[in-house]
Short mmCIF file of C-alpha atoms in Angstrom, two decimals:
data_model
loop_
_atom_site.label_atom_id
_atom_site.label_comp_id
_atom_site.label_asym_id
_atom_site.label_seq_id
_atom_site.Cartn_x
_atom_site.Cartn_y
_atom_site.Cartn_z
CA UNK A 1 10.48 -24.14 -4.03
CA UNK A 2 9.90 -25.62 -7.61
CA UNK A 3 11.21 -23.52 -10.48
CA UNK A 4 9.15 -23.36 -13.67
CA UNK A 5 9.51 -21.87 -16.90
CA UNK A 6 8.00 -24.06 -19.86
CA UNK A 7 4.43 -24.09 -20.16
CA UNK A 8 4.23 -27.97 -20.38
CA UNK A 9 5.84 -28.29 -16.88
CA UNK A 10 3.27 -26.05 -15.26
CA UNK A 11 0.53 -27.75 -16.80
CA UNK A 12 2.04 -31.31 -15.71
CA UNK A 13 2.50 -30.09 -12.06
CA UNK A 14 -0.21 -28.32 -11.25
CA UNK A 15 -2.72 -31.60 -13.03
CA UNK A 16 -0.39 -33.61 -10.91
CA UNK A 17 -1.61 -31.95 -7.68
CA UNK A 18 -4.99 -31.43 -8.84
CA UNK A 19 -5.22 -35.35 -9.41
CA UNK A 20 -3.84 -35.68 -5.85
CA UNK A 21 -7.22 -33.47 -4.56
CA UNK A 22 -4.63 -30.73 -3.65
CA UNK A 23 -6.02 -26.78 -3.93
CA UNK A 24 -3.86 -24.47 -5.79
CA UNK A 25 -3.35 -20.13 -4.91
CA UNK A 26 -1.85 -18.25 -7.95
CA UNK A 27 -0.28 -15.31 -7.51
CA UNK A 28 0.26 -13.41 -10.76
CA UNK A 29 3.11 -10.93 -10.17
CA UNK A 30 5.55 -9.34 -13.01
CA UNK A 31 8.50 -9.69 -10.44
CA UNK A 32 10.71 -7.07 -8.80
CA UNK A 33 8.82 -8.12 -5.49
CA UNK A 34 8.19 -5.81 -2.79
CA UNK A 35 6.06 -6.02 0.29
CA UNK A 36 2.68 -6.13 -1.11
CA UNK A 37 3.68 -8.61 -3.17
CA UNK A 38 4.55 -11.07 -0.10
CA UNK A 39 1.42 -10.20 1.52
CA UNK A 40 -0.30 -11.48 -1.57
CA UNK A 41 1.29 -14.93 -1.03
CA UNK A 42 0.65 -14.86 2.57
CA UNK A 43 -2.51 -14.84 2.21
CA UNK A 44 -2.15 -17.36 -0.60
CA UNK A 45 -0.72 -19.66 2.04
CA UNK A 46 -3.91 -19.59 4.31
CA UNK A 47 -6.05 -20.30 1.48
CA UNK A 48 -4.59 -23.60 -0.24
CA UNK A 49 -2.52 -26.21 0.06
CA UNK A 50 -0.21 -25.10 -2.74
CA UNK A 51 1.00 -21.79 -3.35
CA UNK A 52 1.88 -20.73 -7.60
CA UNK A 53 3.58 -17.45 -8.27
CA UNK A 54 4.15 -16.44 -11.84
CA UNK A 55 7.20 -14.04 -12.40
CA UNK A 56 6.09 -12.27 -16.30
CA UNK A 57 6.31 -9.16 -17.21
CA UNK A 58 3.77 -9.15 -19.89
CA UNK A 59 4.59 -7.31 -22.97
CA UNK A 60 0.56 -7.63 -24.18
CA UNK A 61 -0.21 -4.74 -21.55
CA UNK A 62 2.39 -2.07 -21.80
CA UNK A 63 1.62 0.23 -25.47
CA UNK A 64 4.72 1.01 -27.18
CA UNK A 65 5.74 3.89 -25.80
CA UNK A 66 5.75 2.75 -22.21
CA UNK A 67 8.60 1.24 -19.93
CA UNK A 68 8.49 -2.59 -20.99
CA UNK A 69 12.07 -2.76 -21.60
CA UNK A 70 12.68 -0.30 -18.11
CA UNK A 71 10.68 -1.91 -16.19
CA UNK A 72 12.52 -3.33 -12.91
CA UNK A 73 14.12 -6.74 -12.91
CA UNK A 74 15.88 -8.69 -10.28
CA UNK A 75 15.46 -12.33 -10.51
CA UNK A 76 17.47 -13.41 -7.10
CA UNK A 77 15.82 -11.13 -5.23
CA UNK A 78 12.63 -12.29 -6.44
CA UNK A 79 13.62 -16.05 -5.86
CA UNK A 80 14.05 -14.83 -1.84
CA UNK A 81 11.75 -13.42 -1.59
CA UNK A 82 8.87 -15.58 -2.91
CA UNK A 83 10.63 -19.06 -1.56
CA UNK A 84 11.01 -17.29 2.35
CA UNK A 85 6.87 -16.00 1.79
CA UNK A 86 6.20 -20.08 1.43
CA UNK A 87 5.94 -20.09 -2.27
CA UNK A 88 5.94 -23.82 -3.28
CA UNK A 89 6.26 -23.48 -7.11
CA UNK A 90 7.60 -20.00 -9.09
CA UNK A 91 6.65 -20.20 -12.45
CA UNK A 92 8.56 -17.68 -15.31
CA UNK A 93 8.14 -18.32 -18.76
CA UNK A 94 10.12 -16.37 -21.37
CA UNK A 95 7.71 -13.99 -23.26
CA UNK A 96 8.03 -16.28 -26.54
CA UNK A 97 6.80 -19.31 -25.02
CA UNK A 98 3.38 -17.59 -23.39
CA UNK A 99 2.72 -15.98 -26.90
CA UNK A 100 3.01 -17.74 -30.39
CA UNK A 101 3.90 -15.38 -33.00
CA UNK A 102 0.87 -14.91 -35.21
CA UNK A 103 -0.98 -14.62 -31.68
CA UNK A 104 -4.71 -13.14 -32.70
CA UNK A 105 -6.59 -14.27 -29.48
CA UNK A 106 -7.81 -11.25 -26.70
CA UNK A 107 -9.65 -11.10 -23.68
CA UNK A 108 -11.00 -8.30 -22.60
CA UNK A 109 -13.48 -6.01 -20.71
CA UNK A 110 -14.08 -3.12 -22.39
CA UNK A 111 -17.30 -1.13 -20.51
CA UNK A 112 -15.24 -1.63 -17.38
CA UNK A 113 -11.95 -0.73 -18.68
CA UNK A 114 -12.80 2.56 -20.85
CA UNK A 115 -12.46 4.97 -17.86
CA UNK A 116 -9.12 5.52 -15.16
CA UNK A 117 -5.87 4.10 -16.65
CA UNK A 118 -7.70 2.87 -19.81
CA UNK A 119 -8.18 6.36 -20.99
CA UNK A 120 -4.25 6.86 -20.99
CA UNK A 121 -3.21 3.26 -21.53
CA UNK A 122 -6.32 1.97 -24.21
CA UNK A 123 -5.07 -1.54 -24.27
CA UNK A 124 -3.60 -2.64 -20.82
CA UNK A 125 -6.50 -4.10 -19.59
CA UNK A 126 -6.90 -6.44 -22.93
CA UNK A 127 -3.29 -7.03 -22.35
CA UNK A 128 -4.13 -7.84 -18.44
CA UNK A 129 -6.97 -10.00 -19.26
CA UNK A 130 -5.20 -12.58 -21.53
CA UNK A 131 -2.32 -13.12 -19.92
CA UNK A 132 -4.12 -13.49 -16.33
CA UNK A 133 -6.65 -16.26 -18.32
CA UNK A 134 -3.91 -18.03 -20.14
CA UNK A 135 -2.31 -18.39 -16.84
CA UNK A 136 -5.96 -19.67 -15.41
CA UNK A 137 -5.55 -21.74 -18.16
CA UNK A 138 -2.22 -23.04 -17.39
CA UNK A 139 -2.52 -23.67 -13.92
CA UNK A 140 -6.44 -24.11 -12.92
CA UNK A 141 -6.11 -22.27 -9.72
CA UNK A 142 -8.62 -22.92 -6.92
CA UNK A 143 -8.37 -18.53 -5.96
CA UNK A 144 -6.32 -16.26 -7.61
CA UNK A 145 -5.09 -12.96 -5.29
CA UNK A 146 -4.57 -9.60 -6.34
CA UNK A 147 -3.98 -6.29 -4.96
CA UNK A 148 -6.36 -3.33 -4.29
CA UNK A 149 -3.59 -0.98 -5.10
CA UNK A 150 -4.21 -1.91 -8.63
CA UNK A 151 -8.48 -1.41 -8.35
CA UNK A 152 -9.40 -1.28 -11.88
CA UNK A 153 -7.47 -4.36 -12.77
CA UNK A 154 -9.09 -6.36 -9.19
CA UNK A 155 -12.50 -5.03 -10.46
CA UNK A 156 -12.07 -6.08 -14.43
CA UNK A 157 -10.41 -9.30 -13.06
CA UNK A 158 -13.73 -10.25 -10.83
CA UNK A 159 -15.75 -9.52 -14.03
CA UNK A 160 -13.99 -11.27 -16.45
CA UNK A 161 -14.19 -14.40 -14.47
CA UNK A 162 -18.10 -13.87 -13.02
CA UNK A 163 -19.02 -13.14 -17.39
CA UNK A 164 -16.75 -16.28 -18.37
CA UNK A 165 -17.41 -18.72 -15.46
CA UNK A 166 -14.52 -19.32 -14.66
CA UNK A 167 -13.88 -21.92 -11.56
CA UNK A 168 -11.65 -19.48 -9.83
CA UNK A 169 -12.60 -17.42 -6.23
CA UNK A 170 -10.81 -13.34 -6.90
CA UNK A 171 -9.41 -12.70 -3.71
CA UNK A 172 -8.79 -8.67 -2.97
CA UNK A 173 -5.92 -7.96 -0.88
CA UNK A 174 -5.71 -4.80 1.14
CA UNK A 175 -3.32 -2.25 -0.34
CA UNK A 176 0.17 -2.36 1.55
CA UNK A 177 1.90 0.91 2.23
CA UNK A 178 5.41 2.53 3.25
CA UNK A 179 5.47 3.63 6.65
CA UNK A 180 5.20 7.07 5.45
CA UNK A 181 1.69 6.52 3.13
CA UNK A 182 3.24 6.13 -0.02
CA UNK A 183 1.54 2.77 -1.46
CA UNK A 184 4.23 0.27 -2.56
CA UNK A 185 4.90 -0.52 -6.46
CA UNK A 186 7.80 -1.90 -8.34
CA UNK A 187 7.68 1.29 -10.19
CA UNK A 188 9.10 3.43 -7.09
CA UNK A 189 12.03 2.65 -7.65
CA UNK A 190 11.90 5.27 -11.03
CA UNK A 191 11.97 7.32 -8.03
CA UNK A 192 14.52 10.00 -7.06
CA UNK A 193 15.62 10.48 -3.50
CA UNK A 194 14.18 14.12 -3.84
CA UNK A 195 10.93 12.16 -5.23
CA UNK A 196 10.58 9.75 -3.01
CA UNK A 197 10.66 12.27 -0.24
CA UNK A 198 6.92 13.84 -2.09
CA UNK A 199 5.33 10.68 -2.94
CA UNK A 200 3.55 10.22 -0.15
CA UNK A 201 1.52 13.18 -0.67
CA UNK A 202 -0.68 11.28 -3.10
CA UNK A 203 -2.00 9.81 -0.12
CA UNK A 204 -2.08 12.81 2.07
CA UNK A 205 -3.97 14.46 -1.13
CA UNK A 206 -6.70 11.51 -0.91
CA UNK A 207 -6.97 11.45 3.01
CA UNK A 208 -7.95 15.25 2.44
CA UNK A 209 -11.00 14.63 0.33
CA UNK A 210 -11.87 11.43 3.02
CA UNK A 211 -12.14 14.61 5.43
CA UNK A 212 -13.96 16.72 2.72
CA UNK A 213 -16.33 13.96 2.85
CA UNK A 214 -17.07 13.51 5.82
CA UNK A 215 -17.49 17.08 6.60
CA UNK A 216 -20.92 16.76 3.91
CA UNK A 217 -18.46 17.37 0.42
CA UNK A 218 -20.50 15.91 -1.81
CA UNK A 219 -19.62 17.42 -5.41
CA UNK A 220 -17.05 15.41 -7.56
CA UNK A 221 -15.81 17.94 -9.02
CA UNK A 222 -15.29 20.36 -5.85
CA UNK A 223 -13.15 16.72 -4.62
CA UNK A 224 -11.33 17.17 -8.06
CA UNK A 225 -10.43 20.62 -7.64
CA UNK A 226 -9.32 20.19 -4.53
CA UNK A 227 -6.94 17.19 -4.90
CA UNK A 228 -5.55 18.97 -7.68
CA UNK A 229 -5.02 22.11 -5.28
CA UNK A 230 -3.06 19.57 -3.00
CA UNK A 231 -1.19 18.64 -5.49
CA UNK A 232 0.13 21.61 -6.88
CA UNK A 233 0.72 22.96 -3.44
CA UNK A 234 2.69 20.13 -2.27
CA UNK A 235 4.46 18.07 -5.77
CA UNK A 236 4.75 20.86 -8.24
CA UNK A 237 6.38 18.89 -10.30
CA UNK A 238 3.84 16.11 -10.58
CA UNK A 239 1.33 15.93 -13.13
CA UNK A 240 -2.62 14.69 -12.59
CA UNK A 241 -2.79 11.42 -14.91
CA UNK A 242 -6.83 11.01 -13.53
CA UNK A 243 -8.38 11.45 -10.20
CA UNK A 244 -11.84 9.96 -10.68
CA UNK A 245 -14.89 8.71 -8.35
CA UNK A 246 -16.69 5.50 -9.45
CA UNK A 247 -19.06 3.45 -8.24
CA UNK A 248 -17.12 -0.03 -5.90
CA UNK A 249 -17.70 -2.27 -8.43
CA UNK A 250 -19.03 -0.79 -11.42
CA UNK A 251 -16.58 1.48 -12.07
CA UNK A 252 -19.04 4.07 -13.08
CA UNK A 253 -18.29 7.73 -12.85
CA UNK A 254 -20.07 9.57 -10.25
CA UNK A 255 -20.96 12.92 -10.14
CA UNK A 256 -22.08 13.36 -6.31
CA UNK A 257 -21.45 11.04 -3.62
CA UNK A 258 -24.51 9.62 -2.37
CA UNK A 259 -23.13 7.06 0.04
CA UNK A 260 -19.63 5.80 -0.27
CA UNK A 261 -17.69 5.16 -3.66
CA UNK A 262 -13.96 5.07 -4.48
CA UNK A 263 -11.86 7.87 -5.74
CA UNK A 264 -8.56 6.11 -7.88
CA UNK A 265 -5.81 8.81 -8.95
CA UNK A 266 -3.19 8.07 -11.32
CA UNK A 267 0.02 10.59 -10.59
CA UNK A 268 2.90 11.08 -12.84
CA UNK A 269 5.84 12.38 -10.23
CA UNK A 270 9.61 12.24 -12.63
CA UNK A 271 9.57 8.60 -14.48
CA UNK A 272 6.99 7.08 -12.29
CA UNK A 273 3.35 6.87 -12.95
CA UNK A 274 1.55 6.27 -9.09
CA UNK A 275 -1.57 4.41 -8.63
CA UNK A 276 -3.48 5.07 -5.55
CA UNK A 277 -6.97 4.95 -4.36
CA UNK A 278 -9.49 5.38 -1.68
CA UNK A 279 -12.49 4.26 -0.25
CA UNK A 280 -14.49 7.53 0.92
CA UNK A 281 -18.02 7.67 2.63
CA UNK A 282 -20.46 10.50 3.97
#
């Protein structure tokens, strides 16, 4: 596995193989790897002949007040981890080389990002958009996977490059979970044991309004109500960022569920702030 870190070496390499009629899989990550994460490059390996993961945590999408200086870091693990998942070139530039100083330049979605996290966290997704094109940019990537976890983003993501046109296939992965439910993040490990030991409940808590569903629930807000109810009764101590139904792919809010939409819940639980989400249908 190649180790990168200067923009001009990525460029060179990845024009290299390009020249040599070689197909290129990105996988944007901001390191501390976990399972999902791997599963990303897996299915980065079946897609081209050369596999690109970029290592970044991206100051551009965390506001001031958030956990860019917390957020988890382990750089050996993450070597492991992404050479053993058949990673054939790890790319991690320092923060100063990916963004000049006077930088003035943004990409961004807004109708798309306005609702969910970007009620809470108003420029993430402008934050999420430039970095992921300036990487685009950088390496000319033949698909580009990301996680379902992470909906909003996958949805803004597939916009951004449809509006743009940019030569790039989106490819959604499937949301990887703990054995127990819980879906995996880096940010788990803000986590105490005692927790740890609730978390899983978000899921539980969506699973009941699948059931709801089912069972002829139609009324958002009755869904709402009753995730919240869940919640209380099972993590007291968490605290409701958003639970929200949209429409798949226009992120719309919905007020009754006419066929099948998704219901995304943001959960604050201690230092952690958990991102689920669920595909629910009559």
């Amino acid at each position: 596995m190649e180790i990168l870190s200067t923009l001009e070496d990525i460029k060179k390499r990845c024009s290299e193989l390009k020249k040599q009629g070689k197909t290129i899989a990105l996988v944007p990550t901001m390191g501390f790897l976990h399972a999902g994460h791997v599963s990303l490059i897996t299915k980065a390996r079946q897609l081209a002949d050369i596999v690109v993961v970029s290592r970044f945590v991206n100051p551009t999408q965390f506001a001031p007040t958030e956990d860019l200086d917390a957020y988890p870091n382990d750089p050996e693990r993450d070597h492991s981890m992404t050479a053993n998942a058949g990673t054939d070139i790890l790319f991690e530039p320092p923060a100063a080389a990916m963004y000049y100083a006077d930088h003035a330049t943004w990409v961004e979605v807004p109708e798309l990002a306005k609702g969910l996290c970007g009620i809470t966290r108003p420029t993430h997704f402008r934050g999420v958009c430039t970095v992921v094109t300036k990487l685009f940019n950088l390496i000319q990537p033949d698909f580009a996977c990301f996680g379902e976890k992470d909906y909003q983003q996958l949805t803004i993501i597939r916009r951004m490059v449809r509006d743009l046109n940019m030569p790039v296939e989106i490819v959604g992965c499937p949301l990887v979970r703990e054995e127990d439910g819980l879906a995996m993040s880096s940010r788990n490990a803000y986590l105490t044991k005692e927790e740890r030991a609730l978390a899983p409940h978000i899921r539980k808590g969506l699973l009941h309004l699948q059931d709801m569903a089912k069972q002829g629930e139609c009324s958002a807000q009755k869904l709402y109500a009753a995730f919240a109810e869940y919640i209380a009764d099972n993590i007291p101590a968490a605290r409701i960022d958003y639970v929200s139904m949209v429409d798949e792919d226009s992120l719309a809010p919905l007020e009754t569920l006419k066929d099948r939409a998704v219901v995304a819940v943001a959960v604050y639980l201690g230092k952690a702030r958990l991102l689920d989400n669920i595909l629910i249908s009559k």
